[in-house]
Amino acid sequence: MSWSTALRAYATKKDPSTLPATVLFSHTDSTITIFDAYPKAIFHFLILPRPSQRLSVLDLSSLRSLIRKDDDLALETLKGLQSEAEKLKGEIHAEMLERYGFTWPLHCGFHAIPSMEHLHLHVISADLTSPSLKNKKHYNSFKPGHGFFLPLDDVLEWFDGSHEHLLSMSNLKKGEYEALLKQELTCHHCDRGFKTIPQLKGHLQEEWDALRQRGTRKRRKSPDDSKQTPDGQPAAKKRAFTREPGESRTDAEG
């Protein structure tokens, strides 16, 4: 299986339940949720739309190809991904509470210029601490507000305008967006600049450690909070669906 087409192979799997547990998180008739093989944060998943009679593999190749197929179908598909993302975020928050005693932000979005074929929505935690985050391109492709990472909510707003506006917004020009990946490294928490990725990663780890300490102190003040989800519901039954910092996956594409 070619790396660039691995996601397509997963999305077209007739029976996703046969995929390895290191790959598959969940699936429905219209979507499949997998672990990112090289997670760039403590929590990092991909949600893929599955082909149907109305949408072919080629239609689902990218955000641009989906929108050019049909406005209504595109919006329906993206809202389907949004629905699955909300469910996933609930499970991640429950796991955050169970493992760490507090929650922190999650981001849902697309890469403007994806490196792999087949549309996929990233659901990633805002810590961006991972052994797999190794270079400037990796970091800038997920940095919130930088421009290369397109939040799902922003993409859905494209549909509020005319058809021409939608086509214009989805005309993601490779040269313009790839230039963003080469820009200087700055922390997405405090905007501090760094010359090298090791320096930035060290700082991000410090940011995460400080956040965790604050969360731990808060947990001690409210010991019952760790048993609840953000909505006040009991935390989900423990499910091994993410790595601890320092672990990595090498047996799945992502």
Coordinates of N, CA and C in Angstrom, one line a residue:
M1 N 0.8 -1.2 0.0 CA 0.0 0.0 0.0 C 0.9 1.2 0.0
S2 N 0.7 2.1 -1.0 CA 1.4 3.3 -1.1 C 1.1 4.3 0.1
W3 N 2.1 5.0 0.6 CA 1.8 5.9 1.7 C 0.8 7.0 1.3
S4 N 0.9 7.5 0.1 CA 0.0 8.6 -0.3 C -1.4 8.2 -0.5
T5 N -1.7 6.9 -0.7 CA -3.0 6.4 -0.9 C -3.5 5.6 0.2
A6 N -2.8 5.5 1.3 CA -3.2 4.7 2.5 C -4.6 5.0 3.0
L7 N -4.9 6.3 3.1 CA -6.2 6.7 3.6 C -7.3 6.3 2.7
R8 N -7.1 6.4 1.4 CA -8.1 5.9 0.5 C -8.4 4.4 0.7
A9 N -7.3 3.6 0.9 CA -7.5 2.2 1.1 C -8.3 1.9 2.4
Y10 N -8.1 2.7 3.4 CA -8.9 2.6 4.6 C -10.4 3.0 4.4
A11 N -10.6 4.1 3.7 CA -11.9 4.6 3.5 C -12.8 3.6 2.6
T12 N -12.1 2.9 1.7 CA -12.8 2.0 0.8 C -12.9 0.6 1.3
K13 N -12.5 0.4 2.5 CA -12.5 -1.0 3.2 C -14.0 -1.3 3.4
K14 N -14.4 -2.5 2.8 CA -15.8 -2.9 2.9 C -16.2 -3.2 4.4
D15 N -15.2 -3.8 5.1 CA -15.5 -4.1 6.5 C -14.4 -3.5 7.4
P16 N -14.5 -2.2 7.8 CA -13.5 -1.6 8.6 C -13.1 -2.3 9.8
S17 N -14.0 -3.1 10.4 CA -13.7 -3.8 11.6 C -12.6 -4.7 11.5
T18 N -12.2 -5.1 10.3 CA -11.1 -6.0 10.1 C -9.7 -5.3 10.2
L19 N -9.7 -3.9 10.2 CA -8.5 -3.2 10.4 C -7.9 -3.4 11.7
P20 N -6.6 -3.3 11.8 CA -5.9 -3.5 13.1 C -6.4 -2.5 14.2
A21 N -6.4 -2.9 15.4 CA -6.8 -2.0 16.5 C -5.9 -0.8 16.6
T22 N -4.7 -0.9 16.1 CA -3.7 0.3 16.1 C -4.1 1.3 15.0
V23 N -5.0 0.9 14.1 CA -5.5 1.8 13.1 C -6.9 2.3 13.3
L24 N -7.8 1.4 13.5 CA -9.2 1.8 13.6 C -9.6 2.2 15.0
F25 N -10.3 3.4 15.1 CA -10.9 3.8 16.3 C -12.4 3.5 16.3
S26 N -13.1 3.9 15.2 CA -14.5 3.6 15.1 C -15.0 3.8 13.6
H27 N -16.2 3.4 13.3 CA -16.7 3.6 12.0 C -18.2 3.6 12.0
T28 N -18.8 4.3 11.0 CA -20.2 4.2 10.7 C -20.4 3.9 9.2
D29 N -21.6 3.9 8.8 CA -21.8 3.6 7.3 C -21.2 4.7 6.4
S30 N -21.0 5.9 7.0 CA -20.5 7.0 6.1 C -19.2 7.5 6.5
T31 N -18.6 7.1 7.6 CA -17.3 7.6 8.1 C -16.5 6.5 8.7
I32 N -15.2 6.8 8.7 CA -14.3 5.9 9.5 C -13.3 6.8 10.2
T33 N -13.1 6.5 11.5 CA -12.2 7.3 12.3 C -11.0 6.4 12.7
I34 N -9.8 7.0 12.4 CA -8.6 6.2 12.7 C -7.6 7.0 13.5
F35 N -6.6 6.3 14.1 CA -5.5 7.0 14.7 C -4.6 7.6 13.7
D36 N -4.1 8.8 13.9 CA -3.0 9.3 13.0 C -1.8 8.4 13.3
A37 N -1.2 7.9 12.3 CA -0.1 7.0 12.5 C 1.1 7.7 13.1
Y38 N 1.3 9.0 12.8 CA 2.4 9.8 13.4 C 1.8 11.0 14.1
P39 N 1.2 10.8 15.2 CA 0.5 11.8 15.9 C 1.3 13.0 16.3
K40 N 0.8 14.2 16.0 CA 1.6 15.4 16.3 C 1.2 16.1 17.6
A41 N 0.4 15.3 18.4 CA -0.1 15.8 19.7 C -0.4 14.6 20.6
I42 N -0.8 14.8 21.8 CA -1.1 13.6 22.7 C -2.3 12.9 22.1
F43 N -3.3 13.7 21.6 CA -4.5 13.1 21.0 C -4.5 13.6 19.5
H44 N -4.6 12.6 18.6 CA -4.6 13.0 17.2 C -5.3 11.9 16.4
F45 N -6.4 12.2 15.8 CA -7.2 11.3 15.0 C -7.5 11.9 13.6
L46 N -7.9 11.0 12.7 CA -8.4 11.4 11.4 C -9.8 10.8 11.2
I47 N -10.7 11.6 10.7 CA -12.1 11.2 10.3 C -12.2 11.3 8.8
L48 N -12.5 10.1 8.2 CA -12.6 10.0 6.7 C -14.0 9.8 6.3
P49 N -14.5 10.4 5.2 CA -15.8 10.1 4.7 C -15.6 8.8 3.8
R50 N -16.6 7.9 3.8 CA -16.5 6.7 3.0 C -17.3 6.9 1.7
P51 N -16.8 6.4 0.6 CA -17.5 6.5 -0.7 C -18.9 5.9 -0.6
S52 N -19.7 6.4 -1.5 CA -21.1 6.0 -1.5 C -21.6 6.0 -3.0
Q53 N -22.9 5.7 -3.2 CA -23.4 5.7 -4.6 C -23.4 7.2 -5.1
R54 N -23.5 8.1 -4.2 CA -23.5 9.5 -4.6 C -22.2 10.2 -4.7
L55 N -21.2 9.7 -4.0 CA -19.9 10.3 -3.9 C -18.8 9.2 -4.2
S56 N -18.1 9.3 -5.2 CA -17.0 8.3 -5.6 C -15.7 8.6 -4.8
V57 N -14.8 7.7 -5.0 CA -13.5 7.9 -4.4 C -12.9 9.2 -4.9
L58 N -13.0 9.4 -6.2 CA -12.4 10.6 -6.8 C -13.1 11.9 -6.3
D59 N -14.4 11.9 -6.0 CA -15.1 13.0 -5.5 C -14.6 13.3 -4.1
L60 N -14.2 12.3 -3.4 CA -13.7 12.5 -2.0 C -12.2 12.6 -1.9
S61 N -11.6 12.8 -3.0 CA -10.1 12.9 -3.1 C -9.6 14.1 -2.2
S62 N -10.3 15.2 -2.2 CA -9.9 16.4 -1.5 C -11.0 17.3 -1.2
L63 N -10.8 18.3 -0.4 CA -11.9 19.3 -0.1 C -12.3 20.0 -1.4
R64 N -11.4 20.3 -2.2 CA -11.7 21.0 -3.5 C -12.5 20.1 -4.4
S65 N -12.2 18.8 -4.6 CA -12.9 17.9 -5.4 C -14.3 17.7 -4.9
L66 N -14.5 17.6 -3.6 CA -15.8 17.4 -3.0 C -16.7 18.6 -3.3
I67 N -16.2 19.8 -3.1 CA -17.0 21.0 -3.3 C -17.4 21.1 -4.8
R68 N -16.5 20.8 -5.7 CA -16.7 20.9 -7.1 C -17.7 19.8 -7.6
K69 N -17.9 18.8 -6.9 CA -18.9 17.8 -7.2 C -20.3 18.3 -7.1
D70 N -20.6 18.8 -5.9 CA -22.0 19.3 -5.7 C -22.0 20.1 -4.3
D71 N -22.5 21.3 -4.3 CA -22.5 22.1 -3.1 C -23.3 21.4 -1.9
D72 N -24.5 20.9 -2.2 CA -25.3 20.3 -1.2 C -24.7 19.0 -0.6
L73 N -24.2 18.2 -1.5 CA -23.6 17.0 -1.1 C -22.3 17.3 -0.3
A74 N -21.6 18.3 -0.7 CA -20.4 18.7 0.0 C -20.7 19.1 1.4
L75 N -21.7 20.0 1.6 CA -22.1 20.4 2.9 C -22.6 19.3 3.7
E76 N -23.4 18.4 3.2 CA -23.9 17.3 3.9 C -22.8 16.4 4.4
T77 N -21.8 16.2 3.6 CA -20.6 15.4 3.9 C -19.8 16.0 5.1
L78 N -19.6 17.3 5.0 CA -18.8 18.0 6.0 C -19.6 18.0 7.3
K79 N -20.9 18.2 7.3 CA -21.6 18.2 8.5 C -21.6 16.8 9.1
G80 N -21.6 15.8 8.3 CA -21.4 14.4 8.8 C -20.1 14.2 9.5
L81 N -19.0 14.8 8.9 CA -17.7 14.7 9.6 C -17.8 15.5 10.9
Q82 N -18.5 16.7 10.9 CA -18.6 17.5 12.1 C -19.3 16.7 13.2
S83 N -20.4 16.0 12.8 CA -21.1 15.2 13.8 C -20.2 14.2 14.5
E84 N -19.5 13.5 13.7 CA -18.6 12.4 14.2 C -17.5 13.1 15.0
A85 N -17.0 14.2 14.6 CA -16.0 14.9 15.4 C -16.5 15.3 16.8
E86 N -17.7 15.7 16.9 CA -18.3 16.1 18.2 C -18.3 14.9 19.1
K87 N -18.7 13.8 18.5 CA -18.8 12.5 19.4 C -17.3 12.2 19.8
L88 N -16.4 12.3 18.9 CA -15.0 11.9 19.2 C -14.5 12.9 20.3
K89 N -14.8 14.2 20.2 CA -14.3 15.1 21.1 C -14.8 14.8 22.5
G90 N -16.1 14.3 22.6 CA -16.6 13.9 23.9 C -15.8 12.8 24.5
E91 N -15.5 11.8 23.7 CA -14.7 10.7 24.2 C -13.3 11.1 24.6
I92 N -12.7 12.0 23.8 CA -11.4 12.5 24.2 C -11.4 13.3 25.5
H93 N -12.4 14.1 25.6 CA -12.5 14.9 26.9 C -12.6 13.9 28.1
A94 N -13.4 12.9 27.9 CA -13.6 11.9 29.0 C -12.3 11.2 29.3
E95 N -11.5 10.9 28.3 CA -10.2 10.3 28.5 C -9.2 11.3 29.1
M96 N -9.3 12.5 28.7 CA -8.4 13.6 29.3 C -8.7 13.6 30.8
L97 N -10.0 13.7 31.2 CA -10.3 13.8 32.6 C -9.9 12.5 33.4
E98 N -10.0 11.4 32.8 CA -9.7 10.1 33.5 C -8.2 10.0 33.6
R99 N -7.4 10.4 32.6 CA -6.0 10.3 32.6 C -5.3 11.4 33.3
Y100 N -5.7 12.6 33.0 CA -5.0 13.8 33.5 C -5.8 14.6 34.6
G101 N -7.1 14.4 34.6 CA -7.9 15.2 35.6 C -8.4 16.5 35.1
F102 N -8.1 16.9 33.9 CA -8.6 18.2 33.3 C -8.6 18.0 31.8
T103 N -9.3 19.0 31.2 CA -9.3 19.0 29.7 C -8.6 20.2 29.1
W104 N -8.2 20.1 27.9 CA -7.6 21.2 27.2 C -8.2 21.2 25.8
P105 N -8.0 22.3 25.0 CA -8.6 22.5 23.7 C -8.3 21.4 22.7
L106 N -9.3 21.1 21.8 CA -9.1 20.3 20.7 C -9.4 21.1 19.4
H107 N -8.7 20.8 18.3 CA -8.9 21.5 17.1 C -9.3 20.5 16.0
C108 N -10.3 21.0 15.2 CA -10.8 20.1 14.1 C -10.6 20.9 12.8
G109 N -9.9 20.3 11.9 CA -9.7 21.0 10.6 C -9.0 20.2 9.6
F110 N -8.8 20.9 8.4 CA -8.1 20.2 7.3 C -6.8 21.0 7.0
H111 N -5.9 20.3 6.4 CA -4.7 20.9 5.8 C -5.1 21.5 4.5
A112 N -4.7 22.7 4.2 CA -5.1 23.4 2.9 C -4.6 22.6 1.8
I113 N -3.3 22.1 1.9 CA -2.7 21.3 0.9 C -2.3 20.0 1.5
P114 N -3.2 19.0 1.5 CA -2.9 17.7 2.2 C -1.8 16.9 1.5
S115 N -1.0 16.1 2.2 CA 0.0 15.3 1.7 C -0.5 13.9 1.3
M116 N -1.7 13.6 1.6 CA -2.2 12.3 1.3 C -3.6 12.4 0.6
E117 N -3.8 11.5 -0.3 CA -5.1 11.5 -1.1 C -6.2 11.0 -0.1
H118 N -7.4 11.5 -0.4 CA -8.6 11.2 0.3 C -8.8 12.2 1.4
L119 N -10.0 12.9 1.4 CA -10.3 13.9 2.3 C -10.3 13.4 3.8
H120 N -9.7 14.1 4.7 CA -9.6 13.7 6.1 C -9.6 14.9 7.0
L121 N -10.4 14.7 8.0 CA -10.5 15.8 9.0 C -9.6 15.4 10.2
H122 N -8.7 16.4 10.6 CA -7.9 16.2 11.7 C -8.6 16.6 13.0
V123 N -8.6 15.8 14.0 CA -9.0 16.1 15.4 C -7.8 16.0 16.3
I124 N -7.3 17.1 16.7 CA -6.0 17.1 17.4 C -6.0 18.0 18.6
S125 N -5.3 17.5 19.7 CA -5.2 18.3 20.9 C -4.2 19.5 20.8
A126 N -4.5 20.5 21.5 CA -3.7 21.8 21.3 C -2.3 21.8 21.9
D127 N -2.0 20.7 22.6 CA -0.6 20.7 23.2 C 0.5 20.7 22.2
L128 N 0.3 19.9 21.1 CA 1.3 19.8 20.0 C 2.6 19.3 20.6
T129 N 2.5 18.3 21.5 CA 3.7 17.7 22.1 C 3.8 16.3 21.6
S130 N 4.7 15.9 20.8 CA 4.8 14.6 20.3 C 6.2 14.3 19.7
P131 N 6.7 13.1 19.9 CA 8.0 12.8 19.2 C 7.9 12.8 17.7
S132 N 6.7 12.7 17.2 CA 6.5 12.7 15.7 C 6.5 14.1 15.1
L133 N 6.4 15.1 16.0 CA 6.5 16.5 15.5 C 8.0 16.8 15.4
K134 N 8.5 16.8 14.2 CA 10.0 16.8 14.0 C 10.5 18.0 13.3
N135 N 9.7 18.7 12.6 CA 10.3 19.8 11.8 C 9.3 21.0 11.7
K136 N 9.8 22.1 11.0 CA 9.0 23.3 10.9 C 7.7 23.0 10.1
K137 N 7.8 22.2 9.1 CA 6.6 21.9 8.3 C 5.5 21.3 9.2
H138 N 5.9 20.3 10.0 CA 5.0 19.6 10.9 C 4.3 20.6 11.8
Y139 N 5.0 21.5 12.4 CA 4.5 22.4 13.4 C 3.6 23.4 12.7
N140 N 4.1 24.1 11.7 CA 3.3 25.1 11.0 C 2.0 24.6 10.3
S141 N 2.0 23.3 10.0 CA 0.8 22.7 9.4 C -0.3 22.6 10.4
F142 N 0.0 22.6 11.7 CA -1.1 22.4 12.7 C -1.2 23.6 13.6
K143 N -0.3 24.6 13.4 CA -0.4 25.8 14.3 C -1.7 26.5 14.2
P144 N -2.5 26.7 15.2 CA -3.8 27.3 15.1 C -3.6 28.8 14.7
G145 N -4.5 29.2 13.8 CA -4.4 30.6 13.3 C -3.3 30.9 12.3
H146 N -2.5 30.0 12.0 CA -1.4 30.2 11.0 C -1.9 30.3 9.6
G147 N -3.0 29.6 9.3 CA -3.5 29.7 7.9 C -3.5 28.4 7.1
F148 N -2.5 27.5 7.4 CA -2.4 26.3 6.6 C -3.5 25.3 7.2
F149 N -3.7 25.3 8.4 CA -4.7 24.5 9.1 C -6.1 25.2 9.0
L150 N -7.0 24.6 8.2 CA -8.3 25.3 8.0 C -9.3 24.7 9.0
P151 N -9.8 25.5 10.0 CA -10.7 25.0 11.0 C -12.0 24.6 10.2
L152 N -12.6 23.5 10.7 CA -13.8 23.0 10.1 C -14.9 24.0 10.1
D153 N -15.1 24.8 11.2 CA -16.1 25.8 11.3 C -15.9 26.9 10.2
D154 N -14.7 27.2 9.9 CA -14.4 28.2 8.9 C -14.8 27.7 7.5
V155 N -14.5 26.4 7.3 CA -14.8 25.8 6.0 C -16.3 25.8 5.8
L156 N -17.1 25.5 6.9 CA -18.5 25.4 6.8 C -19.1 26.8 6.5
E157 N -18.4 27.8 6.9 CA -18.9 29.2 6.6 C -18.8 29.6 5.1
W158 N -17.9 28.8 4.4 CA -17.8 29.1 3.0 C -19.1 28.9 2.3
F159 N -20.0 28.0 2.8 CA -21.2 27.7 2.2 C -22.3 28.8 2.4
D160 N -22.0 29.7 3.3 CA -23.0 30.8 3.6 C -23.1 31.8 2.4
G161 N -22.1 31.8 1.6 CA -22.1 32.8 0.4 C -22.6 32.1 -0.8
S162 N -22.3 32.8 -2.0 CA -22.8 32.3 -3.3 C -22.0 31.1 -3.7
H163 N -22.4 30.4 -4.8 CA -21.7 29.3 -5.3 C -20.3 29.8 -5.8
E164 N -20.2 31.0 -6.4 CA -19.0 31.5 -6.8 C -18.0 31.7 -5.7
H165 N -18.6 32.2 -4.6 CA -17.7 32.4 -3.4 C -17.2 31.1 -2.9
L166 N -18.0 30.1 -2.9 CA -17.6 28.7 -2.4 C -16.5 28.2 -3.3
L167 N -16.6 28.3 -4.6 CA -15.6 27.8 -5.5 C -14.3 28.6 -5.3
S168 N -14.4 29.9 -5.1 CA -13.2 30.7 -4.9 C -12.5 30.3 -3.6
M169 N -13.2 30.1 -2.5 CA -12.6 29.8 -1.2 C -12.0 28.4 -1.3
S170 N -12.5 27.5 -2.1 CA -12.0 26.1 -2.1 C -10.9 26.0 -3.2
N171 N -10.6 27.1 -3.9 CA -9.5 27.1 -4.8 C -8.2 27.3 -4.1
L172 N -7.8 26.3 -3.4 CA -6.6 26.4 -2.5 C -5.3 26.3 -3.3
K173 N -4.6 27.4 -3.4 CA -3.5 27.5 -4.3 C -2.2 27.0 -3.6
K174 N -1.6 26.0 -4.1 CA -0.5 25.3 -3.5 C 0.6 26.2 -3.1
G175 N 1.0 27.1 -4.0 CA 2.2 28.0 -3.8 C 1.9 28.9 -2.6
E176 N 0.7 29.4 -2.5 CA 0.4 30.4 -1.4 C 0.4 29.7 -0.1
Y177 N -0.2 28.5 0.0 CA -0.3 27.8 1.3 C 1.0 27.1 1.7
E178 N 1.7 26.6 0.8 CA 3.0 25.9 1.1 C 4.0 26.9 1.6
A179 N 3.9 28.2 1.2 CA 4.8 29.2 1.7 C 4.6 29.4 3.2
L180 N 3.4 29.1 3.7 CA 3.1 29.3 5.2 C 3.9 28.3 6.0
L181 N 4.2 27.1 5.4 CA 5.0 26.1 6.1 C 6.4 26.5 6.4
K182 N 6.9 27.5 5.6 CA 8.3 27.9 5.7 C 8.5 29.1 6.6
Q183 N 7.4 29.6 7.2 CA 7.5 30.8 8.0 C 8.2 30.5 9.4
E184 N 8.6 31.5 10.0 CA 9.4 31.4 11.3 C 8.5 30.6 12.3
L185 N 9.2 30.0 13.3 CA 8.6 29.2 14.3 C 8.2 30.2 15.5
T186 N 6.9 30.2 15.8 CA 6.5 30.9 17.0 C 5.5 30.1 17.8
C187 N 5.6 30.2 19.1 CA 4.7 29.4 20.0 C 3.2 29.9 19.8
H188 N 2.3 28.9 19.6 CA 0.9 29.2 19.5 C 0.2 29.6 20.8
H189 N 1.0 29.4 21.9 CA 0.4 29.8 23.2 C 0.8 31.3 23.5
C190 N 2.0 31.7 23.3 CA 2.5 33.0 23.7 C 3.2 33.8 22.6
D191 N 3.3 33.3 21.4 CA 3.9 34.0 20.3 C 5.4 34.2 20.4
R192 N 6.0 33.6 21.3 CA 7.5 33.7 21.4 C 8.1 33.0 20.2
G193 N 9.2 33.6 19.7 CA 9.8 33.1 18.5 C 11.0 32.1 18.9
F194 N 11.2 31.2 18.0 CA 12.3 30.2 18.2 C 13.0 30.0 16.8
K195 N 14.4 29.7 16.9 CA 15.2 29.5 15.7 C 15.1 28.1 15.3
T196 N 15.0 27.2 16.2 CA 15.0 25.7 15.8 C 13.9 25.0 16.4
I197 N 13.5 23.9 15.8 CA 12.4 23.0 16.2 C 12.7 22.4 17.6
P198 N 13.9 22.0 17.9 CA 14.2 21.5 19.3 C 13.9 22.5 20.4
Q199 N 14.3 23.8 20.1 CA 14.0 24.9 21.0 C 12.5 25.1 21.2
L200 N 11.8 25.1 20.1 CA 10.3 25.2 20.2 C 9.7 24.1 20.9
K201 N 10.1 22.8 20.6 CA 9.5 21.7 21.3 C 9.8 21.7 22.8
G202 N 11.0 22.1 23.1 CA 11.3 22.2 24.6 C 10.4 23.2 25.3
H203 N 10.1 24.3 24.6 CA 9.2 25.3 25.1 C 7.8 24.8 25.2
L204 N 7.3 24.1 24.1 CA 6.0 23.5 24.1 C 5.8 22.5 25.3
Q205 N 6.8 21.8 25.5 CA 6.8 20.8 26.6 C 6.6 21.6 28.0
E206 N 7.4 22.7 28.1 CA 7.2 23.5 29.3 C 5.8 24.0 29.4
E207 N 5.2 24.5 28.3 CA 3.9 25.0 28.3 C 2.9 23.9 28.8
W208 N 3.1 22.7 28.3 CA 2.3 21.6 28.6 C 2.4 21.2 30.1
D209 N 3.7 21.1 30.5 CA 3.9 20.8 31.9 C 3.3 21.8 32.9
A210 N 3.3 23.1 32.5 CA 2.7 24.1 33.4 C 1.2 23.9 33.3
L211 N 0.6 23.6 32.2 CA -0.8 23.4 32.1 C -1.3 22.2 32.9
R212 N -0.5 21.2 32.8 CA -0.8 20.0 33.6 C -0.7 20.2 35.1
Q213 N 0.3 21.0 35.5 CA 0.4 21.4 37.0 C -0.9 22.2 37.4
R214 N -1.3 23.1 36.6 CA -2.5 23.9 36.9 C -3.7 23.0 37.0
G215 N -3.8 22.0 36.0 CA -4.9 21.1 36.0 C -4.9 20.2 37.3
T216 N -3.7 19.8 37.7 CA -3.6 18.9 38.9 C -4.0 19.7 40.1
R217 N -3.6 20.9 40.2 CA -4.0 21.7 41.4 C -5.5 21.9 41.4
K218 N -6.1 22.1 40.3 CA -7.6 22.3 40.2 C -8.3 21.0 40.6
R219 N -7.7 19.9 40.2 CA -8.3 18.6 40.5 C -8.3 18.3 42.0
R220 N -7.2 18.7 42.6 CA -7.1 18.5 44.1 C -8.1 19.3 44.8
K221 N -8.5 20.5 44.3 CA -9.5 21.3 44.9 C -10.9 20.7 44.6
S222 N -11.1 20.0 43.5 CA -12.4 19.5 43.1 C -12.2 18.0 42.8
P223 N -12.0 17.1 43.7 CA -11.6 15.7 43.4 C -12.6 15.0 42.6
D224 N -13.9 15.4 42.7 CA -14.9 14.6 41.9 C -14.9 15.0 40.4
D225 N -14.3 16.1 40.1 CA -14.3 16.5 38.7 C -13.7 15.5 37.7
S226 N -12.8 14.7 38.2 CA -12.1 13.7 37.3 C -13.1 12.6 36.9
K227 N -14.2 12.5 37.5 CA -15.2 11.5 37.2 C -16.2 11.9 36.2
Q228 N -16.2 13.2 35.8 CA -17.2 13.8 35.0 C -16.7 14.2 33.7
T229 N -17.5 14.2 32.7 CA -17.2 14.8 31.4 C -17.5 16.3 31.5
P230 N -17.1 17.1 30.5 CA -17.4 18.5 30.5 C -18.9 18.8 30.6
D231 N -19.7 17.9 30.2 CA -21.2 18.1 30.3 C -21.8 17.6 31.6
G232 N -20.9 17.1 32.5 CA -21.3 16.6 33.8 C -21.8 15.2 33.8
Q233 N -21.5 14.5 32.7 CA -21.9 13.1 32.6 C -20.8 12.2 33.1
P234 N -21.1 11.0 33.5 CA -20.0 10.1 34.0 C -19.0 9.8 32.8
A235 N -17.7 9.8 33.1 CA -16.7 9.5 32.1 C -16.9 8.2 31.5
A236 N -16.6 8.1 30.2 CA -16.8 6.9 29.4 C -15.9 5.8 30.0
K237 N -16.3 4.6 29.8 CA -15.5 3.4 30.3 C -14.2 3.5 29.6
K238 N -13.1 3.2 30.4 CA -11.8 3.4 29.9 C -11.6 2.6 28.6
R239 N -10.9 3.3 27.6 CA -10.7 2.7 26.3 C -9.3 3.2 25.9
A240 N -8.5 2.2 25.6 CA -7.1 2.6 25.2 C -7.1 3.1 23.8
F241 N -7.3 4.4 23.6 CA -7.4 4.9 22.3 C -6.4 6.0 22.0
T242 N -5.3 6.2 22.7 CA -4.3 7.1 22.4 C -3.0 6.7 23.1
R243 N -1.9 7.3 22.6 CA -0.6 7.0 23.2 C -0.3 7.9 24.3
E244 N 0.6 7.5 25.2 CA 1.2 8.4 26.2 C 2.3 9.1 25.5
P245 N 2.6 10.3 25.9 CA 3.7 11.1 25.3 C 5.0 10.2 25.3
G246 N 5.6 10.2 24.2 CA 6.8 9.4 24.1 C 6.6 8.1 23.4
E247 N 5.3 7.6 23.3 CA 5.0 6.4 22.5 C 4.8 6.9 21.0
S248 N 4.9 5.9 20.1 CA 4.7 6.2 18.7 C 4.0 5.0 18.0
R249 N 3.4 5.2 16.9 CA 2.9 4.2 16.1 C 3.6 4.1 14.8
T250 N 4.1 2.9 14.5 CA 4.8 2.7 13.2 C 4.1 1.6 12.3
D251 N 3.0 1.1 12.8 CA 2.3 0.0 12.1 C 1.1 0.4 11.4
A252 N 0.9 1.7 11.2 CA -0.2 2.2 10.5 C 0.1 3.5 9.7
E253 N -0.5 3.7 8.6 CA -0.2 4.9 7.9 C -1.1 6.0 8.4
G254 N -0.6 7.3 8.2 CA -1.4 8.4 8.8 C -1.2 9.7 8.1

